[in-house]
Coordinates of C-alpha atoms and ligand atoms in Angstrom, one line a residue:
M1 CA 129.5 -50.6 -93.0
R2 CA 129.7 -48.4 -89.8
V3 CA 127.4 -45.6 -89.0
T4 CA 128.2 -42.9 -86.9
A5 CA 126.5 -39.6 -86.2
S6 CA 127.8 -36.8 -87.4
P7 CA 128.4 -34.0 -84.6
A8 CA 125.4 -31.9 -84.1
A9 CA 126.3 -28.5 -85.9
P10 CA 127.3 -25.9 -83.7
T11 CA 124.0 -23.4 -83.2
A12 CA 124.8 -20.0 -84.0
R13 CA 124.9 -18.1 -81.7
R14 CA 124.3 -14.1 -81.6
A15 CA 125.1 -11.0 -78.9
P16 CA 121.7 -9.6 -77.3
V17 CA 120.0 -7.4 -79.8
R18 CA 121.2 -3.9 -79.7
R19 CA 118.9 -1.7 -77.9
I20 CA 119.3 2.2 -77.2
I21 CA 118.5 2.4 -73.3
G22 CA 119.0 5.6 -71.4
V23 CA 117.8 6.7 -67.5
E24 CA 116.1 10.1 -66.4
T25 CA 117.6 10.1 -62.8
E26 CA 115.5 13.0 -60.4
Y27 CA 117.7 14.6 -57.8
G28 CA 116.5 16.1 -54.4
I29 CA 117.8 19.3 -53.3
T30 CA 117.9 21.2 -49.8
C31 CA 119.4 23.9 -49.0
A32 CA 121.1 23.4 -45.1
S33 CA 122.1 26.5 -42.8
T34 CA 125.1 26.8 -41.9
A35 CA 124.7 29.0 -38.9
G36 CA 122.0 26.3 -37.5
G37 CA 118.3 27.4 -37.7
P38 CA 115.8 27.4 -41.0
P39 CA 116.9 26.5 -44.3
P40 CA 118.2 30.0 -45.9
L41 CA 116.8 29.1 -49.4
D42 CA 114.0 26.9 -50.1
A43 CA 113.9 24.1 -52.8
D44 CA 112.7 26.5 -55.7
H45 CA 115.6 29.0 -55.0
A46 CA 118.1 26.3 -54.5
A47 CA 117.5 24.8 -57.6
R48 CA 117.0 28.4 -59.6
E49 CA 120.7 29.0 -58.3
L50 CA 122.6 25.7 -59.3
F51 CA 120.9 26.4 -62.5
A52 CA 122.3 30.2 -62.8
P53 CA 125.3 29.7 -65.1
L54 CA 123.2 28.1 -67.4
I55 CA 120.6 30.6 -67.9
A56 CA 122.7 33.5 -67.2
R57 CA 125.2 32.2 -70.4
G58 CA 121.6 32.6 -72.5
R59 CA 120.8 29.2 -72.7
S60 CA 117.4 27.6 -70.9
S61 CA 117.1 25.6 -68.0
N62 CA 117.0 22.8 -70.4
V63 CA 120.2 22.1 -72.4
F64 CA 121.5 19.3 -73.8
T65 CA 125.4 18.6 -72.8
R66 CA 128.9 17.9 -75.1
G67 CA 128.2 14.4 -73.3
G68 CA 124.9 14.1 -75.2
A69 CA 123.0 13.8 -71.9
R70 CA 119.8 16.5 -71.4
L71 CA 120.3 18.6 -68.5
Y72 CA 117.2 20.2 -67.3
L73 CA 114.3 22.1 -64.3
D74 CA 111.3 20.7 -65.3
V75 CA 108.1 21.7 -63.2
G76 CA 108.6 21.7 -59.4
S77 CA 112.2 21.6 -58.4
H78 CA 114.1 19.1 -58.7
P79 CA 117.4 19.1 -61.8
E80 CA 116.2 16.3 -63.7
F81 CA 119.8 14.5 -65.4
A82 CA 118.9 12.2 -68.6
T83 CA 121.0 10.3 -69.8
A84 CA 122.4 10.2 -73.4
E85 CA 121.1 7.0 -75.9
C86 CA 123.6 4.2 -74.9
D87 CA 123.7 1.1 -76.5
S88 CA 126.1 -1.0 -74.5
L89 CA 125.5 -1.6 -69.8
T90 CA 129.3 0.1 -69.9
D91 CA 128.1 3.2 -71.3
L92 CA 125.3 3.4 -69.5
L93 CA 127.4 3.1 -66.0
A94 CA 129.7 6.0 -67.1
Q95 CA 126.7 7.8 -68.1
D96 CA 124.7 7.5 -64.9
R97 CA 127.8 8.6 -63.1
A98 CA 128.2 11.2 -65.0
G99 CA 125.3 13.3 -64.3
E100 CA 125.7 12.6 -60.3
L101 CA 129.1 14.2 -60.9
T102 CA 127.4 17.0 -63.4
M103 CA 125.1 17.8 -60.6
A104 CA 127.7 17.5 -58.0
D105 CA 129.9 20.3 -59.7
L106 CA 127.0 22.5 -60.3
A107 CA 126.4 22.5 -56.7
A108 CA 130.4 23.5 -55.5
Q109 CA 129.6 25.8 -57.9
A110 CA 126.6 27.2 -56.6
N111 CA 128.0 27.2 -53.1
A112 CA 131.0 28.7 -54.0
R113 CA 128.4 31.9 -55.1
L114 CA 126.1 31.6 -51.4
A115 CA 129.8 31.2 -49.8
A116 CA 130.5 34.5 -51.4
Q117 CA 127.2 35.9 -50.8
D118 CA 127.4 35.2 -47.2
V119 CA 124.6 33.1 -47.6
P120 CA 124.8 31.0 -44.4
G121 CA 123.7 27.6 -46.3
R122 CA 124.9 25.1 -48.7
I123 CA 123.0 23.1 -51.1
H124 CA 122.5 19.5 -51.3
L125 CA 122.2 17.1 -54.4
L126 CA 120.7 13.8 -53.1
K127 CA 120.6 10.9 -55.6
N128 CA 117.3 9.0 -53.6
N129 CA 113.6 9.5 -54.3
L130 CA 111.8 10.9 -51.0
D131 CA 112.1 14.6 -50.0
A132 CA 112.2 15.6 -46.3
E133 CA 108.3 16.2 -47.0
G134 CA 108.1 12.5 -47.9
A135 CA 107.1 13.4 -51.8
G136 CA 108.6 11.0 -53.8
F137 CA 110.2 12.2 -57.0
G138 CA 111.7 9.2 -59.7
C139 CA 114.4 7.3 -61.5
H140 CA 112.6 6.2 -65.0
E141 CA 114.4 3.8 -67.6
N142 CA 114.0 4.1 -70.9
Y143 CA 114.5 1.2 -73.4
L144 CA 113.5 1.0 -77.4
V145 CA 111.7 -2.0 -78.3
R146 CA 111.2 -2.8 -82.2
R147 CA 107.3 -2.1 -82.7
R148 CA 105.1 -5.3 -82.9
G149 CA 101.7 -5.6 -82.4
D150 CA 101.4 -7.6 -79.0
Y151 CA 104.4 -4.9 -77.3
W152 CA 101.4 -3.9 -75.0
N153 CA 101.1 -7.9 -74.0
D154 CA 105.1 -7.9 -73.4
A155 CA 105.1 -4.7 -71.3
R156 CA 102.3 -6.4 -69.4
T157 CA 104.2 -9.5 -68.6
L158 CA 106.9 -6.9 -67.3
V159 CA 105.0 -5.7 -64.6
P160 CA 105.8 -8.4 -62.0
H161 CA 109.7 -8.4 -62.7
L162 CA 109.1 -4.8 -62.0
V163 CA 107.3 -5.1 -58.5
T164 CA 109.5 -7.7 -57.5
R165 CA 112.7 -6.7 -58.5
Q166 CA 113.1 -4.0 -55.6
I167 CA 115.2 -7.0 -53.6
L168 CA 117.6 -6.9 -55.4
V169 CA 117.5 -3.6 -56.6
G170 CA 115.7 -1.6 -54.2
A171 CA 118.2 1.1 -52.9
G172 CA 116.6 0.5 -49.0
H173 CA 114.8 2.8 -47.3
I174 CA 114.3 3.3 -43.4
L175 CA 110.1 3.2 -42.9
T176 CA 108.8 4.8 -40.1
D177 CA 105.7 4.9 -38.6
P178 CA 104.1 8.6 -37.9
A179 CA 101.8 7.6 -35.4
G180 CA 105.1 6.2 -33.5
K181 CA 103.5 3.3 -32.4
R182 CA 106.3 0.3 -34.4
P183 CA 109.6 0.8 -34.7
A184 CA 111.2 2.3 -37.5
R185 CA 112.2 -0.7 -40.1
Y186 CA 114.5 -1.0 -42.8
V187 CA 112.5 -2.0 -46.9
F188 CA 113.8 -2.0 -50.0
S189 CA 112.9 0.6 -51.4
Q190 CA 111.7 4.5 -50.7
R191 CA 109.6 3.4 -54.2
A192 CA 107.6 0.7 -54.0
D193 CA 105.0 2.8 -51.2
Q194 CA 104.6 5.8 -53.8
M195 CA 103.1 3.9 -56.5
E196 CA 99.8 3.2 -57.9
D197 CA 98.3 2.3 -61.3
A198 CA 100.3 -1.0 -62.7
V199 CA 100.2 0.3 -66.2
S200 CA 99.1 4.1 -67.4
S201 CA 99.4 6.6 -70.1
A202 CA 100.1 9.2 -67.8
T203 CA 102.6 9.6 -64.7
T204 CA 101.8 12.8 -63.4
R205 CA 97.8 12.4 -61.9
S206 CA 98.7 8.3 -61.3
R207 CA 101.9 6.8 -60.8
P208 CA 102.1 4.4 -62.6
L209 CA 105.1 1.6 -63.5
I210 CA 105.5 1.6 -66.8
N211 CA 103.9 4.8 -69.0
T212 CA 102.8 3.5 -72.0
R213 CA 103.2 7.5 -74.0
D214 CA 103.7 6.4 -77.1
E215 CA 107.2 8.7 -77.9
P216 CA 109.1 7.1 -79.1
H217 CA 112.5 9.7 -80.0
A218 CA 112.9 7.7 -83.1
D219 CA 111.5 6.5 -86.4
A220 CA 107.6 5.5 -85.4
E221 CA 107.2 3.2 -87.8
K222 CA 110.0 1.3 -86.4
Y223 CA 110.5 1.1 -82.8
R224 CA 109.2 2.1 -79.7
R225 CA 110.1 3.0 -76.4
M226 CA 109.7 1.3 -73.2
H227 CA 109.5 4.0 -70.6
V228 CA 110.0 2.1 -66.9
I229 CA 108.3 4.7 -63.7
V230 CA 109.0 1.8 -61.4
G231 CA 113.2 2.4 -60.3
D232 CA 115.1 3.5 -58.0
S233 CA 117.6 5.7 -58.0
N234 CA 120.9 4.0 -57.0
I235 CA 124.0 4.9 -56.4
A236 CA 125.4 1.1 -56.1
Q237 CA 127.0 0.6 -60.2
G238 CA 126.2 -2.4 -59.3
S239 CA 122.4 -1.9 -59.0
T240 CA 122.3 0.4 -61.8
L241 CA 124.1 -2.1 -64.1
L242 CA 121.3 -5.4 -62.1
K243 CA 118.7 -3.2 -62.8
V244 CA 119.4 -2.4 -66.1
G245 CA 121.0 -5.5 -67.5
A246 CA 118.2 -7.6 -66.6
M247 CA 115.8 -5.8 -68.2
D248 CA 117.2 -5.5 -71.1
L249 CA 117.9 -9.6 -71.4
L250 CA 113.9 -9.9 -70.2
L251 CA 113.2 -8.0 -73.5
D252 CA 115.5 -9.7 -75.3
Y253 CA 113.7 -13.0 -74.3
L254 CA 110.5 -11.6 -74.9
E255 CA 111.0 -10.2 -78.5
G256 CA 112.7 -13.9 -78.9
G257 CA 109.2 -15.3 -78.1
G258 CA 109.7 -16.2 -74.7
D259 CA 106.2 -16.0 -72.2
L260 CA 106.1 -15.0 -68.7
S261 CA 102.4 -14.6 -68.7
D262 CA 101.8 -17.3 -66.2
L263 CA 103.1 -15.4 -63.9
R264 CA 100.6 -12.5 -63.8
L265 CA 100.2 -11.0 -59.9
A266 CA 96.3 -10.7 -59.7
N267 CA 97.4 -7.3 -57.6
P268 CA 100.7 -5.7 -58.3
M269 CA 99.7 -3.2 -56.0
R270 CA 99.8 -4.4 -53.5
A271 CA 102.0 -6.9 -54.5
I272 CA 105.0 -4.1 -54.5
R273 CA 103.8 -3.3 -51.0
D274 CA 103.9 -6.4 -49.7
T275 CA 107.5 -6.7 -51.2
C276 CA 109.2 -3.6 -50.0
H277 CA 108.4 -4.5 -46.7
D278 CA 109.2 -8.3 -46.2
L279 CA 113.4 -8.5 -46.1
T280 CA 113.0 -12.0 -46.5
G281 CA 111.5 -12.0 -49.6
T282 CA 108.9 -15.2 -48.4
V283 CA 106.4 -12.7 -48.4
L284 CA 103.0 -14.9 -50.7
L285 CA 101.8 -13.3 -53.6
E286 CA 98.9 -13.6 -55.4
L287 CA 99.0 -14.9 -58.9
A288 CA 95.9 -13.7 -61.4
D289 CA 95.5 -18.1 -62.3
G290 CA 95.5 -17.5 -57.9
R291 CA 98.1 -19.5 -57.4
T292 CA 100.5 -17.9 -54.7
I293 CA 104.6 -16.9 -54.9
T294 CA 107.6 -15.3 -53.3
P295 CA 109.3 -12.3 -54.8
V296 CA 112.0 -14.6 -54.7
E297 CA 110.7 -17.3 -56.5
L298 CA 108.9 -14.7 -59.2
Q299 CA 112.8 -13.6 -59.4
S300 CA 114.0 -17.0 -59.5
E301 CA 111.4 -18.3 -62.4
H302 CA 112.5 -15.5 -64.6
L303 CA 116.2 -16.1 -63.9
E304 CA 115.9 -19.6 -65.0
R305 CA 114.0 -18.8 -68.2
V306 CA 116.3 -16.0 -69.2
R307 CA 119.6 -18.3 -68.2
A308 CA 117.7 -21.0 -70.2
H309 CA 117.4 -18.4 -73.5
V310 CA 121.0 -17.6 -72.8
D311 CA 122.2 -20.8 -72.8
A312 CA 119.7 -21.6 -76.0
E313 CA 121.0 -18.3 -78.1
L314 CA 123.0 -15.8 -76.6
D315 CA 126.7 -14.9 -76.8
L316 CA 127.3 -13.0 -73.8
T317 CA 129.0 -9.7 -73.0
D318 CA 130.8 -10.1 -69.8
A319 CA 128.6 -6.7 -69.0
H320 CA 126.2 -8.9 -69.9
R321 CA 127.2 -12.0 -67.9
C322 CA 127.9 -10.2 -64.4
V323 CA 124.2 -9.3 -64.4
L324 CA 123.2 -13.1 -64.3
E325 CA 125.7 -14.0 -62.1
L326 CA 125.2 -10.8 -59.6
W327 CA 121.4 -12.2 -60.1
E328 CA 122.0 -15.2 -58.7
R329 CA 123.5 -13.8 -55.9
G330 CA 121.2 -11.3 -54.8
L331 CA 118.8 -13.8 -55.2
E332 CA 120.6 -16.2 -52.6
A333 CA 121.4 -13.0 -50.2
V334 CA 117.6 -12.5 -49.7
R335 CA 116.9 -16.5 -49.4
T336 CA 119.8 -17.6 -47.3
G337 CA 119.2 -13.8 -45.2
N338 CA 123.2 -12.9 -45.8
P339 CA 123.3 -9.4 -47.3
A340 CA 127.2 -9.6 -47.1
L341 CA 126.9 -11.8 -50.0
V342 CA 125.7 -8.2 -52.3
A343 CA 126.9 -5.6 -49.6
T344 CA 129.3 -4.2 -51.8
E345 CA 127.3 -4.8 -54.7
L346 CA 124.0 -3.9 -54.0
D347 CA 122.6 -0.3 -52.8
W348 CA 119.7 -2.4 -50.8
A349 CA 122.4 -4.1 -48.7
A350 CA 125.4 -1.4 -48.2
K351 CA 123.5 0.8 -46.9
Q352 CA 121.9 -1.3 -44.4
Q353 CA 124.7 -2.9 -43.7
L354 CA 126.0 1.1 -42.8
L355 CA 123.3 1.9 -40.8
T356 CA 122.2 -0.9 -39.0
R357 CA 126.6 -1.0 -37.6
Y358 CA 126.5 2.7 -37.3
A359 CA 123.4 2.4 -34.9
Q360 CA 124.6 -0.8 -32.5
R361 CA 127.9 0.9 -32.5
A362 CA 125.5 4.4 -31.1
G363 CA 123.5 1.9 -29.0
T364 CA 120.9 3.1 -30.7
G365 CA 117.2 2.0 -32.8
L366 CA 117.0 2.8 -36.4
D367 CA 114.5 6.0 -36.0
D368 CA 117.5 8.1 -34.3
P369 CA 118.3 11.2 -36.5
R370 CA 122.2 10.5 -37.2
V371 CA 120.9 7.4 -38.7
A372 CA 118.7 9.1 -40.9
R373 CA 121.8 11.5 -41.6
L374 CA 123.6 9.0 -42.0
A375 CA 120.6 7.7 -45.0
L376 CA 120.7 11.1 -46.8
A377 CA 124.5 11.2 -46.7
Y378 CA 124.8 7.6 -48.7
H379 CA 122.5 9.8 -51.5
D380 CA 124.4 13.0 -51.7
V381 CA 126.6 13.7 -54.4
D382 CA 128.8 15.8 -52.7
P383 CA 132.0 14.5 -53.3
T384 CA 132.9 15.6 -49.5
D385 CA 129.8 15.3 -48.1
G386 CA 128.5 12.1 -49.4
L387 CA 129.5 8.8 -48.6
R388 CA 129.5 7.1 -52.1
L389 CA 132.9 7.6 -53.3
R390 CA 134.6 7.3 -50.1
L391 CA 132.4 3.8 -49.8
E392 CA 134.8 3.1 -53.5
T393 CA 137.4 4.6 -52.0
A394 CA 137.4 2.0 -49.2
G395 CA 136.5 -1.4 -50.9
L396 CA 133.3 -1.0 -49.9
L397 CA 131.3 -0.9 -52.7
K398 CA 132.6 -2.2 -55.9
R399 CA 132.8 0.4 -58.7
I400 CA 132.4 -1.4 -62.3
V401 CA 132.9 1.4 -64.4
D402 CA 136.2 3.0 -63.0
E403 CA 135.8 7.5 -62.1
P404 CA 138.1 8.8 -65.1
A405 CA 136.1 7.2 -67.7
C406 CA 133.0 8.4 -65.6
R407 CA 134.6 11.6 -65.6
A408 CA 135.4 11.6 -69.1
A409 CA 131.3 10.9 -70.0
V410 CA 130.3 14.9 -68.8
D411 CA 131.8 15.4 -71.8
T412 CA 132.1 13.0 -74.3
P413 CA 129.0 11.1 -75.5
P414 CA 128.8 7.5 -76.2
A415 CA 130.6 6.5 -79.3
T416 CA 128.5 4.1 -80.6
T417 CA 124.9 5.9 -81.1
R418 CA 123.9 8.9 -82.5
A419 CA 124.4 10.6 -79.0
H420 CA 128.0 10.7 -80.3
L421 CA 126.0 13.3 -83.4
R422 CA 124.4 15.3 -81.1
G423 CA 127.4 16.2 -78.7
T424 CA 129.5 16.5 -81.1
A425 CA 127.6 19.1 -82.3
V426 CA 126.8 21.0 -79.4
A427 CA 130.4 21.4 -78.3
R428 CA 131.1 23.1 -81.5
A429 CA 128.3 25.0 -81.1
E430 CA 129.1 26.0 -77.5
E431 CA 133.0 26.6 -79.3
L432 CA 131.8 28.6 -81.9
R433 CA 129.1 30.4 -79.6
R434 CA 126.3 29.5 -82.4
D435 CA 122.8 29.2 -81.8
L436 CA 121.7 25.3 -81.7
S437 CA 118.2 24.2 -80.5
V438 CA 119.0 20.6 -80.1
D439 CA 115.8 17.7 -78.9
W440 CA 116.6 14.4 -78.7
V441 CA 116.6 13.7 -82.7
N442 CA 116.5 17.1 -84.2
L443 CA 119.1 20.1 -84.7
K444 CA 118.6 22.9 -85.9
L445 CA 121.3 25.5 -86.5
D446 CA 119.6 28.9 -85.8
D447 CA 121.0 30.9 -88.5
G448 CA 118.1 30.7 -90.8
H449 CA 118.9 29.0 -94.2
T450 CA 120.8 26.1 -92.7
R451 CA 118.2 23.0 -92.8
P452 CA 117.5 21.3 -89.7
V453 CA 119.2 17.5 -89.0
A454 CA 116.1 14.9 -88.0
L455 CA 118.1 12.1 -86.6
R456 CA 115.7 9.2 -86.0
D457 CA 117.7 6.8 -85.9
P458 CA 119.3 6.0 -82.5
F459 CA 121.6 3.6 -83.6
A460 CA 123.3 6.0 -86.1
A461 CA 126.8 7.7 -85.2
V462 CA 127.6 8.5 -88.4
D463 CA 125.8 11.0 -90.8
A464 CA 127.1 13.3 -93.5
R465 CA 123.8 15.4 -92.9
V466 CA 125.6 16.4 -89.3
D467 CA 128.8 17.0 -91.1
A468 CA 127.4 19.1 -93.5
L469 CA 125.6 21.1 -90.4
L470 CA 129.3 21.1 -88.3
A471 CA 130.4 22.8 -91.6
A472 CA 128.0 25.7 -92.1
M473 CA 128.7 26.2 -88.2
D474 CA 132.9 27.5 -89.5
E475 CA 131.1 29.6 -91.4
P476 CA 131.2 33.6 -90.7
E477 CA 126.9 33.8 -89.6
P478 CA 125.0 35.2 -92.5
P479 CA 122.9 38.2 -92.1
R480 CA 119.5 37.9 -90.4
S481 CA 116.6 37.2 -92.6
G482 CA 114.8 40.8 -92.7
I483 CA 118.0 42.9 -92.7
L484 CA 119.0 43.9 -96.0
V485 CA 122.5 44.3 -96.7
T486 CA 124.0 46.5 -99.0
S487 CA 127.4 46.9 -100.8
P488 CA 129.1 50.2 -100.3
Ligands
ATP1 N1 114.1 5.7 -79.0 C1 115.2 5.7 -77.5 N2 114.7 4.5 -76.8 C2 114.9 4.4 -75.9 N3 115.3 5.8 -75.0 C3 115.7 6.5 -75.3 C4 115.9 6.9 -77.1 N4 115.4 8.5 -77.5 C5 116.6 8.7 -76.6 N5 116.0 7.6 -74.7 C6 116.6 7.8 -73.8 O1 115.0 8.3 -73.1 C7 115.3 9.8 -71.7 C8 114.7 10.3 -72.6 O2 114.8 11.6 -71.3 P1 113.9 12.8 -71.0 O3 113.8 13.3 -69.9 O4 114.2 13.7 -72.5 O5 112.5 12.3 -71.5 P2 110.8 12.0 -71.2 O6 110.6 11.0 -71.4 O7 111.0 12.5 -73.4 O8 110.0 13.9 -71.2 P3 110.2 14.2 -69.5 O9 110.7 13.5 -68.6 O10 110.3 15.5 -69.6 O11 108.6 13.2 -69.6 C9 117.0 9.8 -72.4 O12 117.4 9.0 -71.1 C10 117.3 9.1 -73.7 O13 118.7 8.8 -73.7
MG2 MG1 112.7 13.5 -68.4

């Protein structure tokens, strides 16, 4: 009798766990004089000018858009765009870019009003993280995670990733010495020098890497929202894809029982600064167990574990495959000191090439004010003053989601999350001029009698209660409570 081994049963593969992701971006604002001289408006007044049309339409400076996103002016003068909830990486890229386009449109309108009033100023909105006074502002990522007892441990084991990922997804920065003793030099990130505590529950007192405030914007028994505070605002879509996609895969790995706890850093705050300042990626970081590791080694180790997890279990989307490929190539670029390997995809490399080539041609150093202006233009969201569109059109920055799809995302929410319900309701309310109170979870028609709807499942894009709410909007507005209507 011949015994043959039966072929191994094919292992069932699965897609990465479906996850809600949203990115909040604060924008820098300045009003440059067009006549020379000091700015005609300070940042506060410029921000108020920017939001004037929203406020004039009887709304506040805190609105939800037809695209399902939140557009608002918080304390301070940084206009903020928080993307709608996305459950795909490509939707997130479109939404993030929709934020830039929304801001650019608001600035164009504000500049037209200033010109009509003969105010000699032009408002610029900058998708960066440091203003002219040296104050920082943020770009926060939000990831839905399933509520589990060991969330806290998982969040902490991500700190080494958050500390070292800047060698891939940092937006690049020219670091100048205020004392003028050392020449200006190029580093990975603007944000690294602003961070203080590794994990904290407050964002205002200190600058943590992960905010642990428990505000899931969803069914609190099932979900948590992981709120990542450390991260640069990115211009290159490749950087955003890698930043968010790598975290998505790492969370999948951890939720599937993966472990990163042997890679804890002894001093994350020192490590984040050391990593930022060393473009070779070879600075030695101390681990909690006394070993040392370089940022490139640490990222390679994370990538290897994620890859093994993927190979064993996952069937990746095209976007996730791009994430792994770019992660690998980004590390190779740092390891070999060859930014050209990723110069059309990752911000730090694209910006470095732009600035160093300019400085070489002009025969200056990186501290030249013209280089600083070029660096700002990289982050300017204006289609003509800003460089992003020009670089993309010239093929110097790679587009992953094309411009029409990003433009569409301004008014069209992601189709597969509750943002679809919110965006539809907002659009209908705007068309019918009905008052609708909105937050991430709730929709309430302010007519005194239609029942509010709580959308506790961020994955649900269909809901009969919302259909009823839309139908209620179509009905003639009932009399306000407190007013007696009598028939003649
Ligand atoms: N359940 C969820 N899981 C993950 N992300 C979510 C969830 N619900 C909403 N989000 C995303 O979280 C972000 C919330 O933005 P928002 O600016 O309102 O943040 P916040 O932390 O609630 O408030 P603030 O910035 O005012 O402190 C959005 O990008 C949104 O898409
Ligand atoms: Mg916010």
